[in-house]
Coordinates of C-alpha atoms in Angstrom, one line a residue:
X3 CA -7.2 -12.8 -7.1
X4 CA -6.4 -15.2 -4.0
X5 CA -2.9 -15.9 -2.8
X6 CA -2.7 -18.9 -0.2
X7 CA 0.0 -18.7 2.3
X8 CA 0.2 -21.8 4.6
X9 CA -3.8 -21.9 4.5
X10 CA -4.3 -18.6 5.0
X11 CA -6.1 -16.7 1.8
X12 CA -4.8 -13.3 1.1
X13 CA -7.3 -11.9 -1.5
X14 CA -6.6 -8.8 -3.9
X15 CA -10.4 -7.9 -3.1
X16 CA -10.1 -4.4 -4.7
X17 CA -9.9 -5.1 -8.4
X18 CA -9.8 -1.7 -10.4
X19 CA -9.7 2.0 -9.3
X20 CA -13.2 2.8 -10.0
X21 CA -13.5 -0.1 -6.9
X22 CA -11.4 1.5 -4.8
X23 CA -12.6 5.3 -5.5
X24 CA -16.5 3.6 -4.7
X25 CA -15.6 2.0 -1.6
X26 CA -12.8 4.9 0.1
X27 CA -15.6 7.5 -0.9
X28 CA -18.8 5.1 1.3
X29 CA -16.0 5.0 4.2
X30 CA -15.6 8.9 4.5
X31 CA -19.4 9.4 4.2
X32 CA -20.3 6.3 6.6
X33 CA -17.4 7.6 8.9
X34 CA -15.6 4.6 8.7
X35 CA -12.0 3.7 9.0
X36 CA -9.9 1.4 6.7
X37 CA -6.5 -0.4 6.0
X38 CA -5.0 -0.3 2.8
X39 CA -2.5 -2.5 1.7
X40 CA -1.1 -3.1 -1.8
X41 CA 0.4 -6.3 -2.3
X42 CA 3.8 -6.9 -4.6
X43 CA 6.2 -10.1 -4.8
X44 CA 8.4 -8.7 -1.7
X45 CA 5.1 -8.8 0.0
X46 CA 4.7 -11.9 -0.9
X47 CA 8.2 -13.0 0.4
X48 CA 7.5 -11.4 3.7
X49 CA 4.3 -13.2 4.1
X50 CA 5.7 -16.6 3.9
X51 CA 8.0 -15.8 6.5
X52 CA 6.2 -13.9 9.1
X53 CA 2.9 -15.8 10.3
X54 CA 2.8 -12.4 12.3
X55 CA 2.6 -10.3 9.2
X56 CA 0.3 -13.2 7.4
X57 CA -2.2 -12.2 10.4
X58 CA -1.7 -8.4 10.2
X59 CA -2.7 -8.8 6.0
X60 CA -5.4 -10.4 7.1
X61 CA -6.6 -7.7 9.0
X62 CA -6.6 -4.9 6.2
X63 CA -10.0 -4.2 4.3
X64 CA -8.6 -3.5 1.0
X65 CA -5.9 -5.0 -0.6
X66 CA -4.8 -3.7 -4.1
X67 CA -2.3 -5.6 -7.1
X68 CA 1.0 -3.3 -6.6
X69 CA 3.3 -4.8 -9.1
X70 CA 2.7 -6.1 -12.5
X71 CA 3.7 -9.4 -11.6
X72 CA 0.4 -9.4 -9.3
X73 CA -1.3 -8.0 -12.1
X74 CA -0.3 -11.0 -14.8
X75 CA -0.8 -13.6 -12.5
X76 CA -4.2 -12.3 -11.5
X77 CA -4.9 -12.7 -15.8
X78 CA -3.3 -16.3 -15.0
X79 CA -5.7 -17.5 -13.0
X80 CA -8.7 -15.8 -15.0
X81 CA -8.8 -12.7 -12.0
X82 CA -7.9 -10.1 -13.8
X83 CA -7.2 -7.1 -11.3
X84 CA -5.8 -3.8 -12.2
X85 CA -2.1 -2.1 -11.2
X86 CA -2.6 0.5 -8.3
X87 CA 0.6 1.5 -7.3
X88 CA 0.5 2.6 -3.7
X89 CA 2.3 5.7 -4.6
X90 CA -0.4 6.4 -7.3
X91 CA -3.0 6.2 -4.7
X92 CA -1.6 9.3 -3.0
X93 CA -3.3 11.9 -5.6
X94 CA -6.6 10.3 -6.0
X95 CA -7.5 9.4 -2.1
X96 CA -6.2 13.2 -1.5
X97 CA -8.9 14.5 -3.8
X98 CA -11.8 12.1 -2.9
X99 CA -10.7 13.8 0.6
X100 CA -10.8 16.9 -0.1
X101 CA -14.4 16.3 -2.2
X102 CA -15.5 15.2 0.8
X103 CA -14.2 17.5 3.2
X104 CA -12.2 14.8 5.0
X105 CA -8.7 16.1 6.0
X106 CA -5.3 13.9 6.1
X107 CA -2.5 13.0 8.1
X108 CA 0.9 12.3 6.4
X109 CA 2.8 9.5 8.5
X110 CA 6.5 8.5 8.6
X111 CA 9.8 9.4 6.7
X112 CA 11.4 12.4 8.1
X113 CA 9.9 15.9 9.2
X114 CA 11.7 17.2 6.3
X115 CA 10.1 14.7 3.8
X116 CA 6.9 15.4 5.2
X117 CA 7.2 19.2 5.7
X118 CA 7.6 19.0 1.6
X119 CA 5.1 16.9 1.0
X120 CA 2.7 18.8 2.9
X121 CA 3.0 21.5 0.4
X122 CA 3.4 19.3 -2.2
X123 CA -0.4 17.9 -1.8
X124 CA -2.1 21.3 -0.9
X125 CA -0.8 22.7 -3.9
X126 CA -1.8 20.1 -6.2
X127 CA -5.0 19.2 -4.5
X128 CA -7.7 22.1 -4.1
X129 CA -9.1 22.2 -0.8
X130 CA -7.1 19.8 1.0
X131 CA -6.0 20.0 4.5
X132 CA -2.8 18.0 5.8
X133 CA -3.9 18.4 9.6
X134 CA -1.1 16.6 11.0
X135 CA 2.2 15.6 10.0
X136 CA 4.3 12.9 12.4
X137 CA 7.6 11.4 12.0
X138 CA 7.8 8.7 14.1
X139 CA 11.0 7.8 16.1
X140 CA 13.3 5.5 14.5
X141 CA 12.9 1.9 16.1
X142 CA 9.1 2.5 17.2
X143 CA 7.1 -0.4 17.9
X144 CA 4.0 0.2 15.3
X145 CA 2.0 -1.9 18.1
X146 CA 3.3 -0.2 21.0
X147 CA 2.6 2.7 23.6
X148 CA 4.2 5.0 21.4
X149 CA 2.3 3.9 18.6
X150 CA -1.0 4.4 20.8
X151 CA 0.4 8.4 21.4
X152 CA 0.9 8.8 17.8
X153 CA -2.6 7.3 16.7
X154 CA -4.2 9.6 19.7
X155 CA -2.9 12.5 17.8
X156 CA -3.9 11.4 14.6
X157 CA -7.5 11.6 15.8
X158 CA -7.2 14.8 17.5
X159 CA -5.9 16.5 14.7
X160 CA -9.2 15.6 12.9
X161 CA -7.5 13.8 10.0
X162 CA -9.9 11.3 8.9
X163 CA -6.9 9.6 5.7
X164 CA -3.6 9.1 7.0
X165 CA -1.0 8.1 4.6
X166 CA 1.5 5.5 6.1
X167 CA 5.0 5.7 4.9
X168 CA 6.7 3.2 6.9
X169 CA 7.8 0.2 4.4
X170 CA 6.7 -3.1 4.7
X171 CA 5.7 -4.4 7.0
X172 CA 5.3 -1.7 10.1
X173 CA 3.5 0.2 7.6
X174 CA 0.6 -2.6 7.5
X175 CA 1.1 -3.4 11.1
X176 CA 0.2 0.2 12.1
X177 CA -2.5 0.5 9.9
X178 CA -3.8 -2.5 11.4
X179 CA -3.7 -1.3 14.8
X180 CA -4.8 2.1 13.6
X181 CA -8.1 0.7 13.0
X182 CA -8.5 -0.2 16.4
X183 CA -7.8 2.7 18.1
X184 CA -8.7 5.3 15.3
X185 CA -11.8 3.7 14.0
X186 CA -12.8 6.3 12.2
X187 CA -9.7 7.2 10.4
X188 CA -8.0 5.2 6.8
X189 CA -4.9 4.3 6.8
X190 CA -3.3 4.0 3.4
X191 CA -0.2 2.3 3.2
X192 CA 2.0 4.0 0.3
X193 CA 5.3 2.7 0.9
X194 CA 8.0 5.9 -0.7
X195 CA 5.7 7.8 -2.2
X196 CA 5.7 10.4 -0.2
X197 CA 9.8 10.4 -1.2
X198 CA 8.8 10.8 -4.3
X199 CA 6.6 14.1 -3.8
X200 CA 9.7 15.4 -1.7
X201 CA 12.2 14.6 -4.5
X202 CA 14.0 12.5 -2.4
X203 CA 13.9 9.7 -4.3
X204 CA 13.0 9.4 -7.7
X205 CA 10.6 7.2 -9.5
X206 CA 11.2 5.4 -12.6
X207 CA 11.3 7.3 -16.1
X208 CA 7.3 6.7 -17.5
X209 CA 9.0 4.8 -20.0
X210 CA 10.9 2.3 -18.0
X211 CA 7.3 2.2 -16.0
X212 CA 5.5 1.5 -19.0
X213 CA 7.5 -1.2 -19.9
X214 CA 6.9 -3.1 -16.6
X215 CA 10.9 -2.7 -16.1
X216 CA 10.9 -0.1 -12.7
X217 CA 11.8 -2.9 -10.4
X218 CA 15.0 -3.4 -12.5
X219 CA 15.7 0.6 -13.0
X220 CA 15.0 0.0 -8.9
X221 CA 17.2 -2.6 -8.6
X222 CA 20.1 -0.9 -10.5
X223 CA 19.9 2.6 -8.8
X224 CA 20.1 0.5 -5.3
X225 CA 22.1 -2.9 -6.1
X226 CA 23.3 -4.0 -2.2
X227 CA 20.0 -2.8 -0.9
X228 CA 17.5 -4.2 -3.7
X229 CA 19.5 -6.6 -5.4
X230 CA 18.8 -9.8 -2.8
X231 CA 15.2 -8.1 -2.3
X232 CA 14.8 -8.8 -6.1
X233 CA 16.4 -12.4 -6.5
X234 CA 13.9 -13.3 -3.8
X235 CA 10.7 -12.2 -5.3
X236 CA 12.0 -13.7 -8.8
X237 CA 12.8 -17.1 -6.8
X238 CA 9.4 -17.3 -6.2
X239 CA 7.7 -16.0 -8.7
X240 CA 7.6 -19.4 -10.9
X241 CA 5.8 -21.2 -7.8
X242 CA 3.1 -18.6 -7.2
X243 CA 2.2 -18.5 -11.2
X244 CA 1.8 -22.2 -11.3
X245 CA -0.6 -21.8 -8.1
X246 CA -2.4 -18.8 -10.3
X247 CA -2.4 -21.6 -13.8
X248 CA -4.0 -24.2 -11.3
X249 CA -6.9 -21.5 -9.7
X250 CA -8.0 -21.2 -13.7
X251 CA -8.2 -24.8 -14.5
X252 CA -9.9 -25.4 -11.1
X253 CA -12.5 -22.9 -11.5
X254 CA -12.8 -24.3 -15.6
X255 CA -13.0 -27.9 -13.8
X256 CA -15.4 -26.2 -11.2

């Protein structure tokens, strides 16, 4: 699935989670680093208007369908990709590292958010290491010289994942730069989940989830805050499926 944004192609290139399990599992073994970022509508909203942030997607080397809009427009256009929740990624990239003896880093939210967390993963994942937790300071530059420090002690800790929980889109922008600096380290951008581990925010009922409806449950528990997020991805939402509708009858024309 392809999304063009003024010209530039921002490609779901990690289809399913048998994908994403093959390729994270060849990084830790080649010693490889990696950007994760999973693409939703507010994504999408951002992207039309930040050229910056168009560049910094770009950048990542696996982009995944986090919202089932992404998921039914990639169907649209006859690319069907599968949901992968950033948030869901946690638990499975935690045990393809600790398989493979690859220990993580947990960054952003608060120390107290990560402190429960921490435990959170080692007791649900055998053999894992967190080797480093970092809260970043509020206001940080995630291309900065502070950023730089923080990246430099990601790698010394011998974390080889680290879990970015920044929000969109420092959280991609760090990642970004993370692969620079830390080339040997993947950076997973998860958005809240790590709230959720903490219980410090709470996740859709699995029936309001199953239902495709947790960005309204989302939008109702947080109406000032989510509400406008919301009427923006749903104002252009009718645009981007009639690009995905056109991509099929290309490719049938093609």
């Amino acid at each position: 699935m392809e999304f063009r944004i003024e010209d530039l192609p921002i490609r779901v290139n990690v289809p399913t989670w048998a994908v994403l399990e093959a390729r994270v599992r060849e990084r830790f073994a080649q010693r490889r680093g990696f950007a994760l970022a999973t693409i939703n509508l507010d994504h999408l909203v951002k992207l039309r208007a930040s050229p910056e942030f168009r560049v910094t997607y770009a950048a990542q080397d696996f982009v995944v369908a986090d919202g089932n809009p992404i998921v039914w427009m990639s169907k649209l256009a006859g690319r069907p990709v599968s949901l992968i929740p950033g948030s869901e990624a946690i638990l499975p990239l935690a045990r393809i590292a600790a398989q493979q003896g690859v220990q993580v880093a947990l960054f952003g939210a608060t120390d107290a958010v990560l402190k429960a967390a921490k435990e959170y993963l080692e007791r649900e994942v055998r053999d894992l290491t967190v080797a480093c937790c970092i809260a970043p300071r509020m206001g940080f530059d995630p291309k900065g010289e502070l950023a730089e420090a923080y990246l430099a002690e990601i790698a010394a800790s011998g974390a080889r994942l680290c879990f970015v929980a920044l929000g969109a889109p420092k959280q991609e922008t760090f990642a970004a730069f993370g692969r620079t600096r830390a080339p040997e380290v993947g950076f997973a951008s998860i958005g809240a989940g790590l709230d959720f581990f903490a219980g410090t925010q709470n996740r859709a009922p699995a029936l309001v989830r199953r239902f495709s409806m947790e960005w309204l449950w989302r939008a109702a528990s947080n109406p000032r805050r989510l509400g406008p997020r919301y009427l923006k991805c749903l104002a252009i939402l009718p645009v981007e499926a009639a690009k995905a509708l056109a991509m099929r009858l290309r490719a049938r024309k093609g």
